[in-house]
Coordinates of C-alpha atoms in Angstrom, one line a residue:
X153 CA 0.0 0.0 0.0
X154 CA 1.3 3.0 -1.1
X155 CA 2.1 5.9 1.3
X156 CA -0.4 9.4 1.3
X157 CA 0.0 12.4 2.9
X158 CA -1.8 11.4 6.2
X159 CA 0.7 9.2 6.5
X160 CA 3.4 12.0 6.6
X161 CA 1.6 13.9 8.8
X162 CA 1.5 11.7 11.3
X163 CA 5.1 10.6 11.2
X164 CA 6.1 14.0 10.9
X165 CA 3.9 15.3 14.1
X166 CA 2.3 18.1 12.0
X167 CA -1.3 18.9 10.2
X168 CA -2.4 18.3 6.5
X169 CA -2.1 21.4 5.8
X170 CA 1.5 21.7 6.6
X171 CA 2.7 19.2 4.6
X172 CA 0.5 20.5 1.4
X173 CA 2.7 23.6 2.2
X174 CA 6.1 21.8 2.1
X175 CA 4.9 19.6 -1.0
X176 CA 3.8 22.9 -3.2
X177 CA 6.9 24.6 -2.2
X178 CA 4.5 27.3 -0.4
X179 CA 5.8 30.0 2.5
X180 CA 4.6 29.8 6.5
X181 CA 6.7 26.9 7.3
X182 CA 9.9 26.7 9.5
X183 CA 12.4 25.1 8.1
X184 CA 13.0 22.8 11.5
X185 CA 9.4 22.1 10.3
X186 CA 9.8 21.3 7.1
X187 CA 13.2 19.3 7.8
X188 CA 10.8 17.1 9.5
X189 CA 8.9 16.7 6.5
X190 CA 11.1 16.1 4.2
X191 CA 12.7 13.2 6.7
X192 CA 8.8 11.4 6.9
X193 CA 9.0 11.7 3.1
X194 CA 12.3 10.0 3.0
X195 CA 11.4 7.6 5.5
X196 CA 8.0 6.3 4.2
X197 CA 9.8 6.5 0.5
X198 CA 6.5 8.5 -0.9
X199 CA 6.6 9.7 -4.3
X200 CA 3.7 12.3 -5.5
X201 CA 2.1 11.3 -8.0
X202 CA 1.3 14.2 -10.7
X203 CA -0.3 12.0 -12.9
X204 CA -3.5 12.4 -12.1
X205 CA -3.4 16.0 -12.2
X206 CA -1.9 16.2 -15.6
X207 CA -4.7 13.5 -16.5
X208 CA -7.2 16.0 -15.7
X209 CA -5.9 18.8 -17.4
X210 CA -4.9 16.7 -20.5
X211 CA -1.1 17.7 -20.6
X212 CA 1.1 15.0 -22.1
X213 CA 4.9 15.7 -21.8
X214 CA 7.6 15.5 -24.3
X215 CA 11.0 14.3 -22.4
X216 CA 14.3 13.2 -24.5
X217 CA 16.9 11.1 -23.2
X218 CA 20.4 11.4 -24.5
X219 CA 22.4 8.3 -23.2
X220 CA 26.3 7.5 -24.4
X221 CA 26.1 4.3 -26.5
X222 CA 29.2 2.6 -25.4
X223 CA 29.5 -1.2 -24.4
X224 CA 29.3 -1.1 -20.7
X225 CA 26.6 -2.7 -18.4
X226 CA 25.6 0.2 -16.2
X227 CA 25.3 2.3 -18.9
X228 CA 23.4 -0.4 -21.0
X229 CA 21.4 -1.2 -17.8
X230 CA 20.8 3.0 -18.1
X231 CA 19.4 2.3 -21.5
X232 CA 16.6 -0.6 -20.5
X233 CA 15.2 1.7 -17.6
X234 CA 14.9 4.6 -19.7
X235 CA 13.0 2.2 -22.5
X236 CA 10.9 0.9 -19.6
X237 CA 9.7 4.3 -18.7
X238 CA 9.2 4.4 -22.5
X239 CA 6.4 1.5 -22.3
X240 CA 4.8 3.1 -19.3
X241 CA 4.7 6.4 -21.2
X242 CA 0.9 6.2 -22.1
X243 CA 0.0 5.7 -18.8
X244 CA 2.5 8.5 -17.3
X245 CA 0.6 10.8 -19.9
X246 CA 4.8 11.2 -21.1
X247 CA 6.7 10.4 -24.7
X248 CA 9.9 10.1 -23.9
X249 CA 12.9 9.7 -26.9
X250 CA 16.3 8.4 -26.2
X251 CA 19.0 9.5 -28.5
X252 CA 22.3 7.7 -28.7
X253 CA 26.1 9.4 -28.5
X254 CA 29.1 8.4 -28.9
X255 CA 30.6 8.4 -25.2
X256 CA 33.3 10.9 -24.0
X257 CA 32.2 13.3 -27.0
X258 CA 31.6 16.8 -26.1
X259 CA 31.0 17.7 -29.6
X260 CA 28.5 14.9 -30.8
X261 CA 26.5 16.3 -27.6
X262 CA 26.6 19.6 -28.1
X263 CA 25.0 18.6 -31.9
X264 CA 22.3 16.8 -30.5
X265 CA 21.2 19.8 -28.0
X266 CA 21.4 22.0 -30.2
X267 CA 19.0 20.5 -32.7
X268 CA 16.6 20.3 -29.4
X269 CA 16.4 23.8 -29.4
X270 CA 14.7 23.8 -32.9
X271 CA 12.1 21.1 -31.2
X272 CA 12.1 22.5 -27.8
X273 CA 10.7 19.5 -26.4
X274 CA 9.5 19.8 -22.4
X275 CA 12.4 18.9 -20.8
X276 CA 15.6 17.2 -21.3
X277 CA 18.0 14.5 -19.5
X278 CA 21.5 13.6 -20.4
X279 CA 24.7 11.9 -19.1
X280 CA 26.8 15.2 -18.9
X281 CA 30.3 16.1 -20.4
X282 CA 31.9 18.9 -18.2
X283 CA 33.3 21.2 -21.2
X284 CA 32.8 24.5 -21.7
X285 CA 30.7 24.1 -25.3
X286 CA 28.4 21.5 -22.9
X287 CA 27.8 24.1 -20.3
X288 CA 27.4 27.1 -23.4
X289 CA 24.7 25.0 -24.8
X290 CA 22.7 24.7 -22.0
X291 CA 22.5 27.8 -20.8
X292 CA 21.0 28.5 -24.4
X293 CA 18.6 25.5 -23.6
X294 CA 17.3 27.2 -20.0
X295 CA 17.2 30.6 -21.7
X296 CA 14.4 28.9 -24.3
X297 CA 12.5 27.7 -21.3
X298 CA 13.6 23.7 -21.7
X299 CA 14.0 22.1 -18.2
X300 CA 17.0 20.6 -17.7
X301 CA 18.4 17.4 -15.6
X302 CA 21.9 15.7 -16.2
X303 CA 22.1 12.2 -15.3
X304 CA 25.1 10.4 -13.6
X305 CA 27.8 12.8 -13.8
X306 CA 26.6 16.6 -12.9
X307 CA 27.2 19.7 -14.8
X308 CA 27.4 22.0 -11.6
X309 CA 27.8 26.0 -11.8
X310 CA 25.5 25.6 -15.3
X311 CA 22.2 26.3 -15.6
X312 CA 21.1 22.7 -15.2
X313 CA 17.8 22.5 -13.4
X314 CA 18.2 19.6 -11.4
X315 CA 21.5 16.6 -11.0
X316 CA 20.3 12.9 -10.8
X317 CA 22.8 10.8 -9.2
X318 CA 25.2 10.0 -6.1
X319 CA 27.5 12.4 -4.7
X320 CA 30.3 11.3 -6.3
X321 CA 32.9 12.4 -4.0
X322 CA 31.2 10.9 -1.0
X323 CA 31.5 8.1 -3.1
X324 CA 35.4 8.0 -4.0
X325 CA 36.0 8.8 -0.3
X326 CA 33.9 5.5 0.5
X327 CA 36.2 3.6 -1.8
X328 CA 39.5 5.2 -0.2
X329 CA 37.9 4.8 3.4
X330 CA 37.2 0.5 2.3
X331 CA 40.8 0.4 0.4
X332 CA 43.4 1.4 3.6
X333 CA 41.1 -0.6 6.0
X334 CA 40.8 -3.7 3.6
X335 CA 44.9 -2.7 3.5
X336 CA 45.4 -2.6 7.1
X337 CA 47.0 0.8 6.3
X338 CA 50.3 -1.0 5.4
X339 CA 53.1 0.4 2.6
X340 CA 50.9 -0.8 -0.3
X341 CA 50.3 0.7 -4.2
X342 CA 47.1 1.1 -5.7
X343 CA 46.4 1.2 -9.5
X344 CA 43.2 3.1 -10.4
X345 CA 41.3 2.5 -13.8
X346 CA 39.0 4.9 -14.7
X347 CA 37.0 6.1 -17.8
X348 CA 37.9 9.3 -18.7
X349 CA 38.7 12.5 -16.6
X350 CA 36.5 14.2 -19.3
X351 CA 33.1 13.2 -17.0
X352 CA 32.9 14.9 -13.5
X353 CA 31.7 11.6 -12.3
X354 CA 35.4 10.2 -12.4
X355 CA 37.2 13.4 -11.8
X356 CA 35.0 13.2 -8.3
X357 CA 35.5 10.4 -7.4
X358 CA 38.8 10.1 -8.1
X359 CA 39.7 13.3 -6.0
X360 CA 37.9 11.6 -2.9
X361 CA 39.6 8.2 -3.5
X362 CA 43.2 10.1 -3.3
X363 CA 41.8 12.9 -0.2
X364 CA 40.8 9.7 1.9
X365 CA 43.8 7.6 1.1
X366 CA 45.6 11.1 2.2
X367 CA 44.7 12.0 5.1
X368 CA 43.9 8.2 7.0
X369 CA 46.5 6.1 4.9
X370 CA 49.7 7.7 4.2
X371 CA 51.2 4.6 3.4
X372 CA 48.9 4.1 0.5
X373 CA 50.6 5.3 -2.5
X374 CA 48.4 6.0 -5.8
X375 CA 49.5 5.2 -9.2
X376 CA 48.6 7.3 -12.0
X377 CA 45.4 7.0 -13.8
X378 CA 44.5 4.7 -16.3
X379 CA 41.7 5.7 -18.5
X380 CA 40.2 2.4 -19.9
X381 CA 37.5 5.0 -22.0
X382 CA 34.8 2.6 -20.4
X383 CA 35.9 -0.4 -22.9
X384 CA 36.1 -3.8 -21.4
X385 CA 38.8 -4.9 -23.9
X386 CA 40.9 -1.5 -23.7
X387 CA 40.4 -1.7 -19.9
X388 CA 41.7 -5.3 -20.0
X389 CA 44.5 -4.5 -21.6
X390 CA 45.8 -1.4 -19.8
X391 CA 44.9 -3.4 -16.6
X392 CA 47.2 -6.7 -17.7
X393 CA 49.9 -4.3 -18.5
X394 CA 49.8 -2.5 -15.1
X395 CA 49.9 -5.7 -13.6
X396 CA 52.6 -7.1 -15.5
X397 CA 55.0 -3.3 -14.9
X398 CA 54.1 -3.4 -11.1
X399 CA 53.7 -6.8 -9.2
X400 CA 53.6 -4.8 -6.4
X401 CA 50.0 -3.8 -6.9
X402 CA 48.0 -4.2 -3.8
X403 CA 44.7 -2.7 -4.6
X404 CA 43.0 -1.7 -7.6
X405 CA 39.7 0.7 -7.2
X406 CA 37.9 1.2 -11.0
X407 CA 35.7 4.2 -10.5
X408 CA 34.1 4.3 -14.0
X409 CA 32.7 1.0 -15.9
X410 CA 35.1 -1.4 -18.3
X411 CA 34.9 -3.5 -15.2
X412 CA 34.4 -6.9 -17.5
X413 CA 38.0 -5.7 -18.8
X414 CA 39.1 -5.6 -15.6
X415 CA 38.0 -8.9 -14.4
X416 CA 38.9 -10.7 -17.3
X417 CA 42.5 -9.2 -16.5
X418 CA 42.4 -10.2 -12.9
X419 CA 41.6 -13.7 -14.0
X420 CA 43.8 -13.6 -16.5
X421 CA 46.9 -12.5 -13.9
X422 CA 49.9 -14.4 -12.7
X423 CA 50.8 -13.6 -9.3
X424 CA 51.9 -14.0 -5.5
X425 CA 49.0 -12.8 -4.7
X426 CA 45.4 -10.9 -6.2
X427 CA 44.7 -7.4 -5.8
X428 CA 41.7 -6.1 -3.2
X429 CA 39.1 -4.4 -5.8
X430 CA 36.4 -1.9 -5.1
X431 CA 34.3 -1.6 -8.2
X432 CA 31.4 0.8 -9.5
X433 CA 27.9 -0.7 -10.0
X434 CA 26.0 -4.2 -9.4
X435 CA 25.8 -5.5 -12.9
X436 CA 25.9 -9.6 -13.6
X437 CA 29.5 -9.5 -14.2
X438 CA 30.8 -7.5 -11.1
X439 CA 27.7 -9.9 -9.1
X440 CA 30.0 -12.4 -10.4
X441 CA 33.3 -11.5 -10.0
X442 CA 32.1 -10.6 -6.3
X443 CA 30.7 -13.8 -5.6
X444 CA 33.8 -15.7 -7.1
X445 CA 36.1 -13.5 -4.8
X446 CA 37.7 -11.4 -7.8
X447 CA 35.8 -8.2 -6.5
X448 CA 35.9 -7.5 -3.2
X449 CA 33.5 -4.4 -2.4
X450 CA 31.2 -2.7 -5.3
X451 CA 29.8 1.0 -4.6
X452 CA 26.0 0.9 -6.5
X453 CA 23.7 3.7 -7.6
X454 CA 20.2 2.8 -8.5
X455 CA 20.0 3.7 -12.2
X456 CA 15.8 3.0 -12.1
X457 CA 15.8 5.5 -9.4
X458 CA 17.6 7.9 -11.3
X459 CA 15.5 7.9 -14.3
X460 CA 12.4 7.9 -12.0
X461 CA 13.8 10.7 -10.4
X462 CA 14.7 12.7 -13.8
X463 CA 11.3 12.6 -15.1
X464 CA 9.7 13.9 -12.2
X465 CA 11.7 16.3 -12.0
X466 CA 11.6 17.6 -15.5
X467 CA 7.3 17.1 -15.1
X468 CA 7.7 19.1 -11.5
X469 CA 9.7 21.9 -13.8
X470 CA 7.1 21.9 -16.6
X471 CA 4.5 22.4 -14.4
X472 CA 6.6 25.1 -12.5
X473 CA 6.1 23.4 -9.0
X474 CA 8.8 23.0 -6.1
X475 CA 11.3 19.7 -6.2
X476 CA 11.2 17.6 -3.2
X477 CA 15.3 17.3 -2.6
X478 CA 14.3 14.4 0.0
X479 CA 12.8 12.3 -2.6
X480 CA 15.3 12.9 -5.4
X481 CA 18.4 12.0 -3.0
X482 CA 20.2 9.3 -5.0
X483 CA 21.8 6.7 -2.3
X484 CA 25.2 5.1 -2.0
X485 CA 24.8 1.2 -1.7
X486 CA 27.7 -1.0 -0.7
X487 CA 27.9 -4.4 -1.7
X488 CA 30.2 -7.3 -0.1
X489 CA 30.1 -11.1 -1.2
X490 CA 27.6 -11.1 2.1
X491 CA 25.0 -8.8 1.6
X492 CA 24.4 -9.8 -2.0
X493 CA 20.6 -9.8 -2.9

């Protein structure tokens, strides 16, 4: 049974009324108040539903999704919850387009939202590129009135509307924080393997992987960053030949995807003994690798959630109504070979 608004209001110790307010985004409400609002909302895990209302007033919403098209399981597993919001479009009173890119290409991008300013659909969601012609772009796309919400890796200081994703520094600092304790904090190297430093995603978590290792592990030493571009075979590749350069490797944390490269390398590898891994994203093959003992910890963002979380907010923006930061906040799951579900 799905939670209402009584049900707020009773957790949260306050009338109907009140939480009408903090849902509409309306004035009169203290903000100890409406912190305890927003926590019931969180809590209970309710989602308004606009549908009805846009039912009733007949407005159907035109959303495009523009996803990189690369070969890599999260981003694939991006792709089939987008289409799924795709089938459910008619009843969600929503047509939704997803447009394919070449990944790690600010240009190809850029083309694509700029032909959406001719079309100037409702709103608009994409997997951001942090580069100037990116950020130029979409400042022309808010001056035209088009909502919108980056996906994954953020855009911040543009005039995105809204980010959908984890906070990818909390995130890298969760890896670093796992890495020295799974170390014991000894004299150890760690090789990183990321996708490119073109996405803020990795350049985050990257710079709290290294502040964590920092300032709790000292005797952690980083080696530079190999940027696998996301591709399983490249990743394999550049991972077997860091292996093979430095047997000394006592850790490996892959921040970005290519992670079947990476496991295929790891399986591959000749050794005293295997790296500790911390991995991005619960896909079959990391599920895998983690119950075989290849993986040892994976850091997961709910990509469903995120698309969920994208369309709402681009309807909530069409409509010109508040967003509910409590129920957009993107979690940071951590998975062991114990807590698999």
């Amino acid at each position: 049974m799905k939670p209402t608004v009584h049900d707020i209001a009773k957790i949260a110790g306050v009338s109907l009324a009140t939480v009408d307010r903090v849902l509409n985004g309306r004035p009169g409400v203290r903000s100890v108040t409406r912190g305890k609002v927003e926590d019931a909302i969180t809590s209970l895990g309710y989602v308004r539903d606009l549908a009805a209302a846009n039912l009733a007033k007949s407005r159907t919403y035109s959303f495009v999704f523009i996803l990189p098209a690369n070969d890599n399981s999260f981003m694939i597993g991006l792709h089939e919850e987008v289409r799924g919001a795709v089938v459910r479009s008619s009843a969600e009173r929503t047509v939704i387009r997803i447009i394919d890119v070449p990944p790690f290409d600010p240009g190809a991008l850029v083309a694509v939202l700029e032909t959406l300013l001719a079309e100037r659909p409702a709103g608009v969601a994409f997997v951001a590129i942090d580069a100037p012609e990116v950020r130029a772009v979409a400042r022309r796309l808010t001056e035209a009135g088009i909502p919108i919400v980056t996906l994954v890796s953020d855009l911040p200081d543009s005039s995105r509307d809204h980010y959908a994703g984890i906070d990818n520094i909390a995130a890298g600092r969760t890896a670093g924080s796992l890495m020295g304790r799974f170390l014991s904090g000894r004299e150890s190297t760690v090789a990183v393997l990321a996708g490119s430093m073109l996405v803020r995603d990795h350049r985050e978590r990257l710079e709290g992987f290294s502040t964590a290792i920092a300032q709790a592990y000292p005797n952690v030493h980083i080696l530079p960053v190999l940027e696998g571009r996301d591709d399983p075979g490249l990743s394999e590749t550049m991972v077997a030949e860091a292996l093979r350069r430095n047997a000394d490797i006592a850790g490996i944390y892959s921040l970005g995807a290519g992670n079947r490269g990476l496991i295929r390398a790891l399986q591959k590898a000749h050794g005293p003994r295997r790296p500790l891994v911390i991995a991005h994203e619960l896909t079959a093959s990391t599920r895998a690798a983690l119950s075989d003992g290849v993986i040892d910890a994976v850091l997961n963002q709910d990509a469903g959630h995120e698309v969920r979380s994208a369309i709402r907010v681009l309807k909530a923006k069409a409509d010109g109504l508040p967003v509910l930061a409590a129920q957009e906040r993107i979690r940071i799951d951590i998975f062991l070979k114990d807590n698999l579900p």
